[in-house]
Coordinates of C-alpha atoms in Angstrom, one line a residue:
Chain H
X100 CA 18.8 -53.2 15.8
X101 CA 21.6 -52.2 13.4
X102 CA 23.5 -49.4 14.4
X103 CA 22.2 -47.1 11.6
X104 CA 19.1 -48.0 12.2
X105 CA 19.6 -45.9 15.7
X106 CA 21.5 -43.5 14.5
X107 CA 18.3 -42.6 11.9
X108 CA 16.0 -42.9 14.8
X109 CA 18.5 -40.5 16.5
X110 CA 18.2 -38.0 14.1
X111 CA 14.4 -38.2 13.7
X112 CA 13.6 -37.6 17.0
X113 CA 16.2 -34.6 16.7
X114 CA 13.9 -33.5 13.7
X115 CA 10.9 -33.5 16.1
X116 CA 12.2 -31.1 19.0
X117 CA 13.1 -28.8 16.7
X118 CA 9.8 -28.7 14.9
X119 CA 8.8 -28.3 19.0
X120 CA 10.5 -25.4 19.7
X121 CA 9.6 -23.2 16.4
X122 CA 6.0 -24.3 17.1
X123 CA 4.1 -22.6 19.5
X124 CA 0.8 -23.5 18.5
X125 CA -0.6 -25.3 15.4
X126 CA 0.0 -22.6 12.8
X127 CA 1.8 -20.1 14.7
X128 CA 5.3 -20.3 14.4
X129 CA 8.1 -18.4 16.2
X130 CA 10.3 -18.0 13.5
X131 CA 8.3 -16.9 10.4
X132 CA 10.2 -18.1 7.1
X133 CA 12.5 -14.8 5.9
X134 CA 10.9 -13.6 3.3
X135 CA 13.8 -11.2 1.8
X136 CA 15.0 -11.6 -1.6
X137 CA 18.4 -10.8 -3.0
X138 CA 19.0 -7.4 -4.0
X139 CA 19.2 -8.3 -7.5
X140 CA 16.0 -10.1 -7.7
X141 CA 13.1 -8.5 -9.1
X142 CA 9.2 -8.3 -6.9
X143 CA 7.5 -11.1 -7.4
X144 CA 4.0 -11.5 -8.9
X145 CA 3.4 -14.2 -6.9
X146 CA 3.5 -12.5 -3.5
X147 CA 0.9 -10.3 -2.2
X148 CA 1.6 -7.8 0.6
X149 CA -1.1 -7.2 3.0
X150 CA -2.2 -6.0 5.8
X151 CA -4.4 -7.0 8.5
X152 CA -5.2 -4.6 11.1
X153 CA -7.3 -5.8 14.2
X154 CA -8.9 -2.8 15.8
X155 CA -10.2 -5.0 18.6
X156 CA -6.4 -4.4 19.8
X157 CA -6.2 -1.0 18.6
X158 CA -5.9 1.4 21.4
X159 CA -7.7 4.6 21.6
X160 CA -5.0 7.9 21.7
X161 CA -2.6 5.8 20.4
X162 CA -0.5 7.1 17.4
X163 CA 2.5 5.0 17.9
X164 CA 2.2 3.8 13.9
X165 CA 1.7 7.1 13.0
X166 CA 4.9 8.8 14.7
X167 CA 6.5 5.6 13.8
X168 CA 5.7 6.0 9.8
X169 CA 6.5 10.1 10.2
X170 CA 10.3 8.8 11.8
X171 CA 10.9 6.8 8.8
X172 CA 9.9 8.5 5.8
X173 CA 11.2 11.5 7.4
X174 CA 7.6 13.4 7.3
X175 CA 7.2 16.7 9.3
X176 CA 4.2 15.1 11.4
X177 CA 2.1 17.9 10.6
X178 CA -1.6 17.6 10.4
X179 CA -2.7 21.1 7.9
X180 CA -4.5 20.3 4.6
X181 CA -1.3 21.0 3.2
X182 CA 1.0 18.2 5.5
X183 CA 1.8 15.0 3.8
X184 CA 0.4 12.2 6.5
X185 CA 0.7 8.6 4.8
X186 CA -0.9 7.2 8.1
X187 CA -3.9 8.3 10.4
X188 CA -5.4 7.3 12.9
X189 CA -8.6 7.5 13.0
X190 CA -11.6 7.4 15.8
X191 CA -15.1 5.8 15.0
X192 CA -18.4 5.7 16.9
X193 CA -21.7 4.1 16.1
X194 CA -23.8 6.7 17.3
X195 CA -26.8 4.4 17.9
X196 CA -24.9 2.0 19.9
X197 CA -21.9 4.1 21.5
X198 CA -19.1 1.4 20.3
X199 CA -16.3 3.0 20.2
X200 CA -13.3 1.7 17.4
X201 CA -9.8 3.2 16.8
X202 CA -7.8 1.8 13.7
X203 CA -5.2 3.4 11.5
X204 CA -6.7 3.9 8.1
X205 CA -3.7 4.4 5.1
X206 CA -3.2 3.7 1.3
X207 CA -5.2 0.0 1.1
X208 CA -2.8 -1.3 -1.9
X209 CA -5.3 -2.4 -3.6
X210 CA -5.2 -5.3 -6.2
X211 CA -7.6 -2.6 -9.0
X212 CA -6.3 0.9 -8.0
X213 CA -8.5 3.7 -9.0
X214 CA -5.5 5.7 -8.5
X215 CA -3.3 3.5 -11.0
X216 CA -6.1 3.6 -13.4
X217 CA -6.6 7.7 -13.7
X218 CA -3.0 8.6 -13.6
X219 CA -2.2 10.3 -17.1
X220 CA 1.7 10.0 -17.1
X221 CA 1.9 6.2 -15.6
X222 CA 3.6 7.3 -12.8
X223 CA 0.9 5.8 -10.2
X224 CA 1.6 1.7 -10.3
X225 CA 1.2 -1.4 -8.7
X226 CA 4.3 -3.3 -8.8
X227 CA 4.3 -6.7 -9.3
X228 CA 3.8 -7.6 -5.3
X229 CA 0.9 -5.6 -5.3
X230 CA 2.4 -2.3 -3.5
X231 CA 0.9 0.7 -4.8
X232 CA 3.1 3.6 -5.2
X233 CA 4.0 6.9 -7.2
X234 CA 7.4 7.1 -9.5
X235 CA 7.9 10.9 -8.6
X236 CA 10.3 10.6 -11.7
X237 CA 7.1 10.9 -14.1
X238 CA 4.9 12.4 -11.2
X239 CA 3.8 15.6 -12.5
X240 CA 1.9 16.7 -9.4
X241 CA -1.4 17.0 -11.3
X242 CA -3.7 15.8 -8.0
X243 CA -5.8 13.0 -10.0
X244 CA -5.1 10.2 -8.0
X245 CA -5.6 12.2 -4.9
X246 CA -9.2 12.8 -6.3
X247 CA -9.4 9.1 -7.0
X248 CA -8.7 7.6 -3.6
X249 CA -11.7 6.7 -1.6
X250 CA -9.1 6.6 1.1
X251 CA -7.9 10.0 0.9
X252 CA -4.4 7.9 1.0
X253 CA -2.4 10.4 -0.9
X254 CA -0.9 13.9 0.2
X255 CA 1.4 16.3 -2.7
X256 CA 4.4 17.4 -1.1
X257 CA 3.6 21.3 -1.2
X258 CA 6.9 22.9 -0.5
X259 CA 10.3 22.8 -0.7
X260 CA 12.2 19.8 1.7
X261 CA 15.5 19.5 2.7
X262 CA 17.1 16.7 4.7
X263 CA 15.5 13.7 3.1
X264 CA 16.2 9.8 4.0
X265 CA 18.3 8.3 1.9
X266 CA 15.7 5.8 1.5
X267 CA 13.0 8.3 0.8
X268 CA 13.4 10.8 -1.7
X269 CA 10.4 12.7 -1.4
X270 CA 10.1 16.4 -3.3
X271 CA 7.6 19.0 -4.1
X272 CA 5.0 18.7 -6.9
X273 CA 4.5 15.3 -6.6
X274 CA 2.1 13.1 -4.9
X275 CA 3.1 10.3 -2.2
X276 CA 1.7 7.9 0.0
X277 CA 2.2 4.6 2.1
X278 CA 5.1 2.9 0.4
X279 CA 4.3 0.0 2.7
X280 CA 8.2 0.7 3.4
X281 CA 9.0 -0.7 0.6
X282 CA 12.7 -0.4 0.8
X283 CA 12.3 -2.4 4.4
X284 CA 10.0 -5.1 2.5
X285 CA 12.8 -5.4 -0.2
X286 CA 15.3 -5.9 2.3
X287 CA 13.0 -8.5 4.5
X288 CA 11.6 -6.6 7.4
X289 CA 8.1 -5.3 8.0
X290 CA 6.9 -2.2 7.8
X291 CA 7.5 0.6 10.6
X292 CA 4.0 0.8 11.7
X293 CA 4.0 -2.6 12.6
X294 CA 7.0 -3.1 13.9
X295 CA 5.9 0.2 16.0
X296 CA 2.7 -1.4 17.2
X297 CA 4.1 -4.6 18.6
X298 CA 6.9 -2.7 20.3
X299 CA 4.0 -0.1 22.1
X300 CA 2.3 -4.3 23.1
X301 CA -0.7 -3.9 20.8
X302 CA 0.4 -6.2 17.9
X303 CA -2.6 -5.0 16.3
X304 CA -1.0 -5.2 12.9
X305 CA -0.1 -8.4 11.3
X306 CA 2.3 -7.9 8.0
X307 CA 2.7 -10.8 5.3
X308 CA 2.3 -12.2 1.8
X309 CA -1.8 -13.0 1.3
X310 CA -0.9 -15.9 -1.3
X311 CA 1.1 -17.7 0.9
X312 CA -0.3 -20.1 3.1
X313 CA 2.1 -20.3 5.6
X314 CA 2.3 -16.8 6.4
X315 CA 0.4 -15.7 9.7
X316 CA -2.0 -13.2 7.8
X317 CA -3.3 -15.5 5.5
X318 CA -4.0 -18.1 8.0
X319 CA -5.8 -15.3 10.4
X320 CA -7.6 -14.3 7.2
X321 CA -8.9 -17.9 6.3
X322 CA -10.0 -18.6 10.0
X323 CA -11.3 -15.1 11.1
X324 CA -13.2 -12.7 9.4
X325 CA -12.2 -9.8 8.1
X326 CA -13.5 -7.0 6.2
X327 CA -12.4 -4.7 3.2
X328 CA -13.0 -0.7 3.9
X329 CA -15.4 0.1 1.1
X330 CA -15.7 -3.5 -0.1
X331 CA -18.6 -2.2 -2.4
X332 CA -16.2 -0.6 -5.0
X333 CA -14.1 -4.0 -5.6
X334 CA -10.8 -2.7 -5.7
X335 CA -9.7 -5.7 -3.7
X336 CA -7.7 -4.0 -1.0
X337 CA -4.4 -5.6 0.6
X338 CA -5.3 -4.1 3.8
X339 CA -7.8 -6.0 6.1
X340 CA -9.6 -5.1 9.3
X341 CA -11.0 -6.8 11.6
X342 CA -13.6 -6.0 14.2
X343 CA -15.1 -3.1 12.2
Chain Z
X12 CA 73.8 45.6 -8.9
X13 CA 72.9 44.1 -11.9
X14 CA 74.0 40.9 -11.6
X15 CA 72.2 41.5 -7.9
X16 CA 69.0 42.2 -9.8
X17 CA 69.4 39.2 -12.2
X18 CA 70.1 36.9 -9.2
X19 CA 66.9 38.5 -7.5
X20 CA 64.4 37.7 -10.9
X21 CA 65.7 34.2 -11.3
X22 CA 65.0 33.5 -7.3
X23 CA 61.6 35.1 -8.2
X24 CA 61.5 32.9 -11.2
X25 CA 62.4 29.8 -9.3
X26 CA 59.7 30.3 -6.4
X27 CA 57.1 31.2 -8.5
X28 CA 57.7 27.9 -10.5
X29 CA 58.2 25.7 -7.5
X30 CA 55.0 27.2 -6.3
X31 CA 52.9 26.7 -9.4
X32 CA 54.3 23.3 -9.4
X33 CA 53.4 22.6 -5.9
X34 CA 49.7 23.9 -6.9
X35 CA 49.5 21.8 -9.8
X36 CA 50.4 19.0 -7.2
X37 CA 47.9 19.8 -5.0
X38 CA 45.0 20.5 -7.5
X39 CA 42.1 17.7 -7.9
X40 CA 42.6 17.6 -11.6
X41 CA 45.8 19.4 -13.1
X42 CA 44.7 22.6 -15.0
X43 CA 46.5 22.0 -18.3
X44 CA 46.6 25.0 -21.0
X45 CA 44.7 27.7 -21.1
X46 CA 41.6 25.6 -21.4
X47 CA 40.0 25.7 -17.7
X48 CA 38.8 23.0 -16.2
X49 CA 36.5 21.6 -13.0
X50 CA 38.1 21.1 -9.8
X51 CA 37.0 17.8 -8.8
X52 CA 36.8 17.0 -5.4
X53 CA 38.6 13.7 -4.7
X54 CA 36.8 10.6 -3.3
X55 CA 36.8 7.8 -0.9
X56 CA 38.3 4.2 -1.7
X57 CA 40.8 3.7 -4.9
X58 CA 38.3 2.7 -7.6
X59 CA 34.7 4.3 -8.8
X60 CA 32.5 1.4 -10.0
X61 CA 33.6 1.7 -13.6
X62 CA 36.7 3.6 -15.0
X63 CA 36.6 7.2 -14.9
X64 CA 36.6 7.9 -18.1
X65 CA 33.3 5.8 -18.8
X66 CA 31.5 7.2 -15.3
X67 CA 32.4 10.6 -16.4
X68 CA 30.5 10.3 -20.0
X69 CA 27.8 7.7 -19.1
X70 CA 26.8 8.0 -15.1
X71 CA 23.5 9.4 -16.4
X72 CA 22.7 6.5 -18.2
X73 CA 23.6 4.2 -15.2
X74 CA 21.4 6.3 -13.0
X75 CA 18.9 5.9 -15.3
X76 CA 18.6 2.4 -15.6
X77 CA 19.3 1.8 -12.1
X78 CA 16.7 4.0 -11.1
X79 CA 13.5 2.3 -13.3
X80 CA 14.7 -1.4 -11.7
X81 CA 14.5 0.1 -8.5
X82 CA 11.4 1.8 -8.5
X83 CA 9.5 -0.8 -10.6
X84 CA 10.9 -4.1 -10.1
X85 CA 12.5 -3.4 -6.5
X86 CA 16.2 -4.6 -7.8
X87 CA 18.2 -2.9 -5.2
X88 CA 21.8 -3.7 -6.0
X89 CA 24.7 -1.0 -4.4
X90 CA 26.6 -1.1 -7.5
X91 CA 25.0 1.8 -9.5
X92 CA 22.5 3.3 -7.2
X93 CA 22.4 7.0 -5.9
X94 CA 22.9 6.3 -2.4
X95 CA 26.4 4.4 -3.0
X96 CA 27.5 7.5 -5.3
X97 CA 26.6 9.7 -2.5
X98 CA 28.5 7.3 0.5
X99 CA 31.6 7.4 -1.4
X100 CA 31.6 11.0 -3.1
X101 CA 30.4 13.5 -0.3
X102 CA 32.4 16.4 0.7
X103 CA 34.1 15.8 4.2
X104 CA 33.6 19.5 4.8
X105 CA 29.8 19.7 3.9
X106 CA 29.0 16.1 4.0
X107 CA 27.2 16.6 0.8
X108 CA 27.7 15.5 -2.8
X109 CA 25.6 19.1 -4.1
X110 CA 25.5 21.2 -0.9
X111 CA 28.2 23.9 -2.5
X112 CA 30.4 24.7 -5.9
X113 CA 33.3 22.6 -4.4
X114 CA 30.6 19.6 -3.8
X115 CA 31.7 16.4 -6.2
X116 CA 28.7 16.6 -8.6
X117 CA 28.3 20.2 -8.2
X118 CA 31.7 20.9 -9.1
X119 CA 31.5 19.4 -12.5
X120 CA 27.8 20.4 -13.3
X121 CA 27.9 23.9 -12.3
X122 CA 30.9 24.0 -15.1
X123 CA 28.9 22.2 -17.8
X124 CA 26.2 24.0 -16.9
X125 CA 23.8 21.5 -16.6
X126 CA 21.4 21.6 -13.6
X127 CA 21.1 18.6 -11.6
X128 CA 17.3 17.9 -10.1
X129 CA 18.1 14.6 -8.7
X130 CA 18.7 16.1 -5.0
X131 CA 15.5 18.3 -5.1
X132 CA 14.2 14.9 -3.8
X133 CA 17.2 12.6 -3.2
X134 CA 19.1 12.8 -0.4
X135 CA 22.6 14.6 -0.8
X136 CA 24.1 13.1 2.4
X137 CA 25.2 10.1 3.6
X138 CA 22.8 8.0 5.4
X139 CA 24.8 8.5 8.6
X140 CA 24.2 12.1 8.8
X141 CA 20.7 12.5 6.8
X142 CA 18.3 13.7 8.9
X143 CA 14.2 13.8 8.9
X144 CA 13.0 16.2 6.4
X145 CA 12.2 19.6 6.7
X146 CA 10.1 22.1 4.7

């Protein structure tokens, strides 16, 4: 054997343990690829942020996405008709059977938004990785989309706020909802709900791009089933559930 | 006594002069003529993103741009966004950019009279000391 020969060998069966040790399973990796871009580089149409939330491991009295989203977008946490909530969690029961489900239930980003598609400024869009959200520069507060929403996704900021996040300008007359933290997407980590849920040991929600097929999400989605909340009206939501 | 009273004028003169230029010194921008002019509240680091001259005729138009990237295409670059104006150009007494009169961009607007709606929503601190909202 030549001594290049070995050294090759060497380096291939270096190649292999490392593939070991990211691999925990076939198609579960520990290190997901980064998905951040650079700051100067614009959403991509070919990504597709999702969602998918398994409410087998959502745990009843649990609002640790909720306080989690109302931390980071700097909402008051109140629960009048007249409180902005992005996220809620929500409490089901088939009353002929007595199941029992919890799951968080917030704007759906869906790929045809009825809320994109009544908006009469343009200020409700989808940008080009599917996020759904509301330029509060054109907003003009007039409560359409709210009406739109089967989800009942979007709140209007009713008074005046002070003290906002830097990273989430938020003012009155003008509707809002789940960002999907976009400025945390843009700069490659989830959202705070998720990150919220695995750190309470739930790990009910699972964050990624649906049109890649390495991510985690769209390999759960292709091997499990999972549902669309009001599949019926073929908006084509980015958030899945499963278990429901 | 009235070479004594001359003497006393000219000292009057002298301080009065070495005061105003000691003021003039000390001012954020040097009030020239009778023309009057914003107090601008000074900065941190030695350079604003473009020259002065440019940022003080055309910020608007940078914040503009910057602002449709952002929302719409997610370009998040520091160089002209709101929140590096604000890091660099809030008060060290209020911690704001708009709190008060003396604030950076309140100093100049309130003189041009032009009313700024950009921190109805934005944040006028600092990340460091922005808190959650409150109604």
């Amino acid at each position: 054997m030549s001594g290049s020969d070995a050294g090759r060998r060497q380096f291939l069966a270096w190649g292999a343990g490392a593939v070991a040790t990211l691999t925990l399973a076939p198609g579960v990796l520990l290190l997901q690829p980064a998905h951040g871009r650079a700051p100067a580089e614009a959403a991509s149409g070919k990504v597709r942020w999702g969602m998918l939330i398994d409410t087998n491991q959502c745990a009843t009295g649990c609002d640790a996405c909720v306080t989690a989203c109302n931390r980071e977008n700097g909402l008051s946490g109140g629960t009048r008709e007249t409180d902005s909530q992005w996220i809620r969690k929500m409490e089901l029961e088939d009353p002929r059977t007595g199941r029992k489900t919890s799951l968080p239930m917030m704007c759906q980003h869906c790929e045809k938004p009825p809320c994109v598609d009544v908006c009469p400024t343009g200020a409700s869009f989808k940008r080009a990785d599917g996020i759904v959200l509301v330029d509060k520069h054109i907003c003009i507060g007039c409560r359409y989309c709210m009406m739109a929403c089967p989800y009942k996704a979007r709140s209007l900021v009713h008074e005046n706020l002070a003290d906002q996040k830097p990273d989430v300008p938020r003012g009155k007359g003008t509707v809002e909802a789940c960002t999907l933290c976009v400025p945390r997407v843009d700069r490659g980590e989830h959202p705070a709900c998720v990150e919220a849920c695995a750190a309470a040991g739930h790990g009910a929600i699972v964050f990624g791009d649906l049109n890649d097929p390495a991510s985690e999400i769209a390999q759960r989605v292709a091997k499990y089933p999972s549902v669309q909340v009001r599949a019926d009206l073929g908006m084509n939501t980015g958030v899945r559930y499963q278990g429901i | 006594m009235r070479s004594k009273a001359k003497s006393a004028l000219l000292a009057l003169l002298l301080s009065l002069a070495v005061g105003a230029g000691w003021a003039i010194s000390q001012a954020r921008e040097a009030p020239a003529g009778r023309v009057p002019k914003p107090a601008i509240a000074p900065a941190k680091g030695e350079q604003c993103v473009e020259p002065v001259d440019f940022m003080r005729r055309n910020h608007m138009q940078l914040l503009l741009h910057q602002r449709d990237r952002t929302m719409h295409e997610g370009i998040r670059t520091k160089r002209y966004s709101l929140k590096g104006c604000v890091e660099c150009h809030a008060s060290p007494t209020t911690g704001s950019v708009a709190a008060e009169q003396g604030d950076f961009c309140q100093s100049c607007h309130s003189y041009a009279a032009v009313k700024i709606d950009c921190f109805e929503c934005h944040a006028s601190r600092p990340q460091a000391l922005a808190g959650g909202a409150k109604p």
